mmCIF file with all atom_site columns, C-alpha atoms in Angstrom:
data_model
loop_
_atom_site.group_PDB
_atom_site.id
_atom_site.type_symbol
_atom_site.label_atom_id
_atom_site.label_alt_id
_atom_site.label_comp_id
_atom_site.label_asym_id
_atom_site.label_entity_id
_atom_site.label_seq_id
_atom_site.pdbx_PDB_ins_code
_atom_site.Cartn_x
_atom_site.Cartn_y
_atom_site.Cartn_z
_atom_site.occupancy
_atom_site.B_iso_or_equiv
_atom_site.pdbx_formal_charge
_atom_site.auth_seq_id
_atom_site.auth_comp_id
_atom_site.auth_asym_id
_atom_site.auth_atom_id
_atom_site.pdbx_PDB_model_num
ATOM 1  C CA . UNK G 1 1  ? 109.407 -49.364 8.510  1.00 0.00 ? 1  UNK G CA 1
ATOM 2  C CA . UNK G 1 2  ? 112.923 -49.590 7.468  1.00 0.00 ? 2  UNK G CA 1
ATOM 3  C CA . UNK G 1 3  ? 114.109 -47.378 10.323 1.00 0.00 ? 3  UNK G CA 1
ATOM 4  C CA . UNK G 1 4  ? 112.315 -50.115 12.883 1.00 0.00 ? 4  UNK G CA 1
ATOM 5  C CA . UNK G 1 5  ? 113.716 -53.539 11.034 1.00 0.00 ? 5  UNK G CA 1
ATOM 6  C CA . UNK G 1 6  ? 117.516 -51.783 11.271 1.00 0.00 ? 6  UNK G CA 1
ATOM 7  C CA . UNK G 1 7  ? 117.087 -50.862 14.564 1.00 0.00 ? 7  UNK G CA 1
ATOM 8  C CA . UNK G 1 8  ? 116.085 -54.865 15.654 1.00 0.00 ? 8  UNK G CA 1
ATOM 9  C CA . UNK G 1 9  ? 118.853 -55.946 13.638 1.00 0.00 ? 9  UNK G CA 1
ATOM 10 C CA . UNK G 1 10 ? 121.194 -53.268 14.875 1.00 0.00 ? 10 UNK G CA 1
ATOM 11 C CA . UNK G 1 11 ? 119.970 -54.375 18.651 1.00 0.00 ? 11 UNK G CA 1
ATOM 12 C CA . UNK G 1 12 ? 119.452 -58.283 18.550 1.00 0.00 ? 12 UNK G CA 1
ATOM 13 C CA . UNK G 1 13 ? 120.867 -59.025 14.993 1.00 0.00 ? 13 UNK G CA 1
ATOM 14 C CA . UNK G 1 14 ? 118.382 -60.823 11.980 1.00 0.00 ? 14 UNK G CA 1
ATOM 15 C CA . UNK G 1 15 ? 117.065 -63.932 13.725 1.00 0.00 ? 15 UNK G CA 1
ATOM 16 C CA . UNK G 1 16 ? 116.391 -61.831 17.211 1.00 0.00 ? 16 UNK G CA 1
ATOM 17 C CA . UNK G 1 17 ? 114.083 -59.300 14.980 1.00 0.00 ? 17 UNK G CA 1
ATOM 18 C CA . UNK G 1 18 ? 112.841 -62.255 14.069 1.00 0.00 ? 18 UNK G CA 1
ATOM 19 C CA . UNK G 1 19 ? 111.920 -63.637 16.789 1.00 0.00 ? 19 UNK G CA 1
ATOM 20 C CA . UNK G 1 20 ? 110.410 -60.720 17.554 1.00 0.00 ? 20 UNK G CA 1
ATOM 21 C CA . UNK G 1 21 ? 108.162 -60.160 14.728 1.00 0.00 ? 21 UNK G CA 1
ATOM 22 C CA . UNK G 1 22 ? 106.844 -63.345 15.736 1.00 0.00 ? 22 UNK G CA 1
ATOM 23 C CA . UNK G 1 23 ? 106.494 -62.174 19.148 1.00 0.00 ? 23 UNK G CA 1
ATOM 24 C CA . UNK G 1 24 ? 104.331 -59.190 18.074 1.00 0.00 ? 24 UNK G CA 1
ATOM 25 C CA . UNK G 1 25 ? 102.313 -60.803 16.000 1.00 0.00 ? 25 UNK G CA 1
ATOM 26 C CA . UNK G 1 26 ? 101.756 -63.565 19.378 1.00 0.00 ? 26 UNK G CA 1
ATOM 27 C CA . UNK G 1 27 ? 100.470 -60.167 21.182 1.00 0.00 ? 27 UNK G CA 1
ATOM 28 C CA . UNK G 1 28 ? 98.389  -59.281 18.104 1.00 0.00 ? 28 UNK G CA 1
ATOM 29 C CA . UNK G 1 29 ? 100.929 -55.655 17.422 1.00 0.00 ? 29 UNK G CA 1
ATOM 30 C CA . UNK G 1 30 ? 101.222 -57.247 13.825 1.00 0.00 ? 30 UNK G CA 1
ATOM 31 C CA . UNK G 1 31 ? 99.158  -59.779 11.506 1.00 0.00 ? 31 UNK G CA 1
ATOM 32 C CA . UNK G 1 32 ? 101.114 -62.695 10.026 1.00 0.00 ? 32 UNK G CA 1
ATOM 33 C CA . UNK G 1 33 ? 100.703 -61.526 6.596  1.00 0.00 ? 33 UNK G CA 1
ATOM 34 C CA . UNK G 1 34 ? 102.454 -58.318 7.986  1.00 0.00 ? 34 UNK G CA 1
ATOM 35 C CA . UNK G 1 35 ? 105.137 -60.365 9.953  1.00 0.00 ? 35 UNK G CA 1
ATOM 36 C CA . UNK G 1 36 ? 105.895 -62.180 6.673  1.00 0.00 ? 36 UNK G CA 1
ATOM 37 C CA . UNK G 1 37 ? 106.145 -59.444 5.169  1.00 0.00 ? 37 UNK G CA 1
ATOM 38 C CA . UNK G 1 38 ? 108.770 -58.007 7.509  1.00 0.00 ? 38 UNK G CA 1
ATOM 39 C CA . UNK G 1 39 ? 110.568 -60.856 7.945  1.00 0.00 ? 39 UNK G CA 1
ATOM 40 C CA . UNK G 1 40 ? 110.937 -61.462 4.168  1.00 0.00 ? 40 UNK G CA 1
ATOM 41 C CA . UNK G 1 41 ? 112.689 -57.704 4.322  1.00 0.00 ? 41 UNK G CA 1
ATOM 42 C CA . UNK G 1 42 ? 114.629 -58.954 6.962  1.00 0.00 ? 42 UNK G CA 1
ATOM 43 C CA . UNK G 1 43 ? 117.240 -61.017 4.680  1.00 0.00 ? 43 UNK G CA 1
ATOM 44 C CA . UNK G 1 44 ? 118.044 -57.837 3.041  1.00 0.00 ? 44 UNK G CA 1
ATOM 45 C CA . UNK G 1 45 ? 119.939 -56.723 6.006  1.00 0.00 ? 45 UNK G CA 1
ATOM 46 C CA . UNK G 1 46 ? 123.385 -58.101 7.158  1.00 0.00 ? 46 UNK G CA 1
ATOM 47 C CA . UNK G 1 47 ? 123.295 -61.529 9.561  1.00 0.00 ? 47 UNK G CA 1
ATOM 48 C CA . UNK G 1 48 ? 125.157 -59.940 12.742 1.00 0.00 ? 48 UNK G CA 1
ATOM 49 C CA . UNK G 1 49 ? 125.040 -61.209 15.715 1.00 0.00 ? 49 UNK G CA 1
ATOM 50 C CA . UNK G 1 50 ? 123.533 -59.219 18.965 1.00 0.00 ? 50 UNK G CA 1
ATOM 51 C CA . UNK G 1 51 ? 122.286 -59.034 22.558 1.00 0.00 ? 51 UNK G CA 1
ATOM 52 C CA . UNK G 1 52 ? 118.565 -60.194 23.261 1.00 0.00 ? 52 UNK G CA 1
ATOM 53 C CA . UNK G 1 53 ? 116.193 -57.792 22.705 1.00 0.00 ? 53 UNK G CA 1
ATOM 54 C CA . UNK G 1 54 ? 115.079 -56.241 26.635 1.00 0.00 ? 54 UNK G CA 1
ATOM 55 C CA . UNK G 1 55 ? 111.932 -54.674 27.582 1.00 0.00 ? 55 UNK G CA 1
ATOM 56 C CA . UNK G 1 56 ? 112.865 -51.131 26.716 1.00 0.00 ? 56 UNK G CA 1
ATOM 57 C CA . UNK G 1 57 ? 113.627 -52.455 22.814 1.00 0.00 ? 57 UNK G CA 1
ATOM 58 C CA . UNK G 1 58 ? 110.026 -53.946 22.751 1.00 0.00 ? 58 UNK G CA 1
ATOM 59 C CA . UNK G 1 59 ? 108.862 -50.800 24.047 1.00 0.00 ? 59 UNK G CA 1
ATOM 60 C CA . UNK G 1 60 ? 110.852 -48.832 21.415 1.00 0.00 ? 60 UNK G CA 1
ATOM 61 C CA . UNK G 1 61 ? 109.230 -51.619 18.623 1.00 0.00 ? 61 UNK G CA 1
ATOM 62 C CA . UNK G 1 62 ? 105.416 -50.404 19.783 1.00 0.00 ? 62 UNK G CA 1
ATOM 63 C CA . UNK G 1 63 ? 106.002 -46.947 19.297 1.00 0.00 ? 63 UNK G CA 1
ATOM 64 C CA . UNK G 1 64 ? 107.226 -47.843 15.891 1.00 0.00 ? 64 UNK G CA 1
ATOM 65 C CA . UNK G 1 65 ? 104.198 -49.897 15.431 1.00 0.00 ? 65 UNK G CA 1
ATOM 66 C CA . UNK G 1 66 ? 101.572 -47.078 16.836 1.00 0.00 ? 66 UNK G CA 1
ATOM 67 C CA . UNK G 1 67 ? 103.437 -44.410 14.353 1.00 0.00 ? 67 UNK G CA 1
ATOM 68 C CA . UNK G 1 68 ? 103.431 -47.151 11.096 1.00 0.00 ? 68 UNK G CA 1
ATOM 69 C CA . UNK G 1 69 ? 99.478  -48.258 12.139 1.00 0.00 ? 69 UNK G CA 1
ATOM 70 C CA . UNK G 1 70 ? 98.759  -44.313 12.585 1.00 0.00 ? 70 UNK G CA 1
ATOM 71 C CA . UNK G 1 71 ? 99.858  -43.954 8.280  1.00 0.00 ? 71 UNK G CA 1
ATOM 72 C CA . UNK G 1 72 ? 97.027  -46.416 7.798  1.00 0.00 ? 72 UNK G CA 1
#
């Protein structure tokens, strides 16, 4: 799980990964109490900047989510 949030942050920076968490929990990839979750681990990592977050990153996020919901 920690591998995925640095790689957001690493890619679009905290409030991108952010945003994105939200957007996978829009498409039903996360529930909120997960996304709140995530996002409170979120602040833990440093506030850089970076690029919007591209198909291929979202892509990249759902195989992280298929591999986390697969430990369930």
């Amino acid at each position: 799980m920690l591998d995925w949030l640095r790689y957001l942050v690493g890619v679009g920076g905290r409030e991108r990964a952010r945003e994105a968490l939200a957007l996978y929990r829009g498409v039903e990839w996360l529930t909120e109490s997960t996304e709140e979750a995530l996002a409170a681990y979120l602040e833990a990592f440093d506030g850089v900047e970076g690029d919007r977050l591209d198909f291929g990153h979202h892509r990249t996020s759902l195989l992280f989510v298929a591999r986390l919901a697969a430990l369930r």
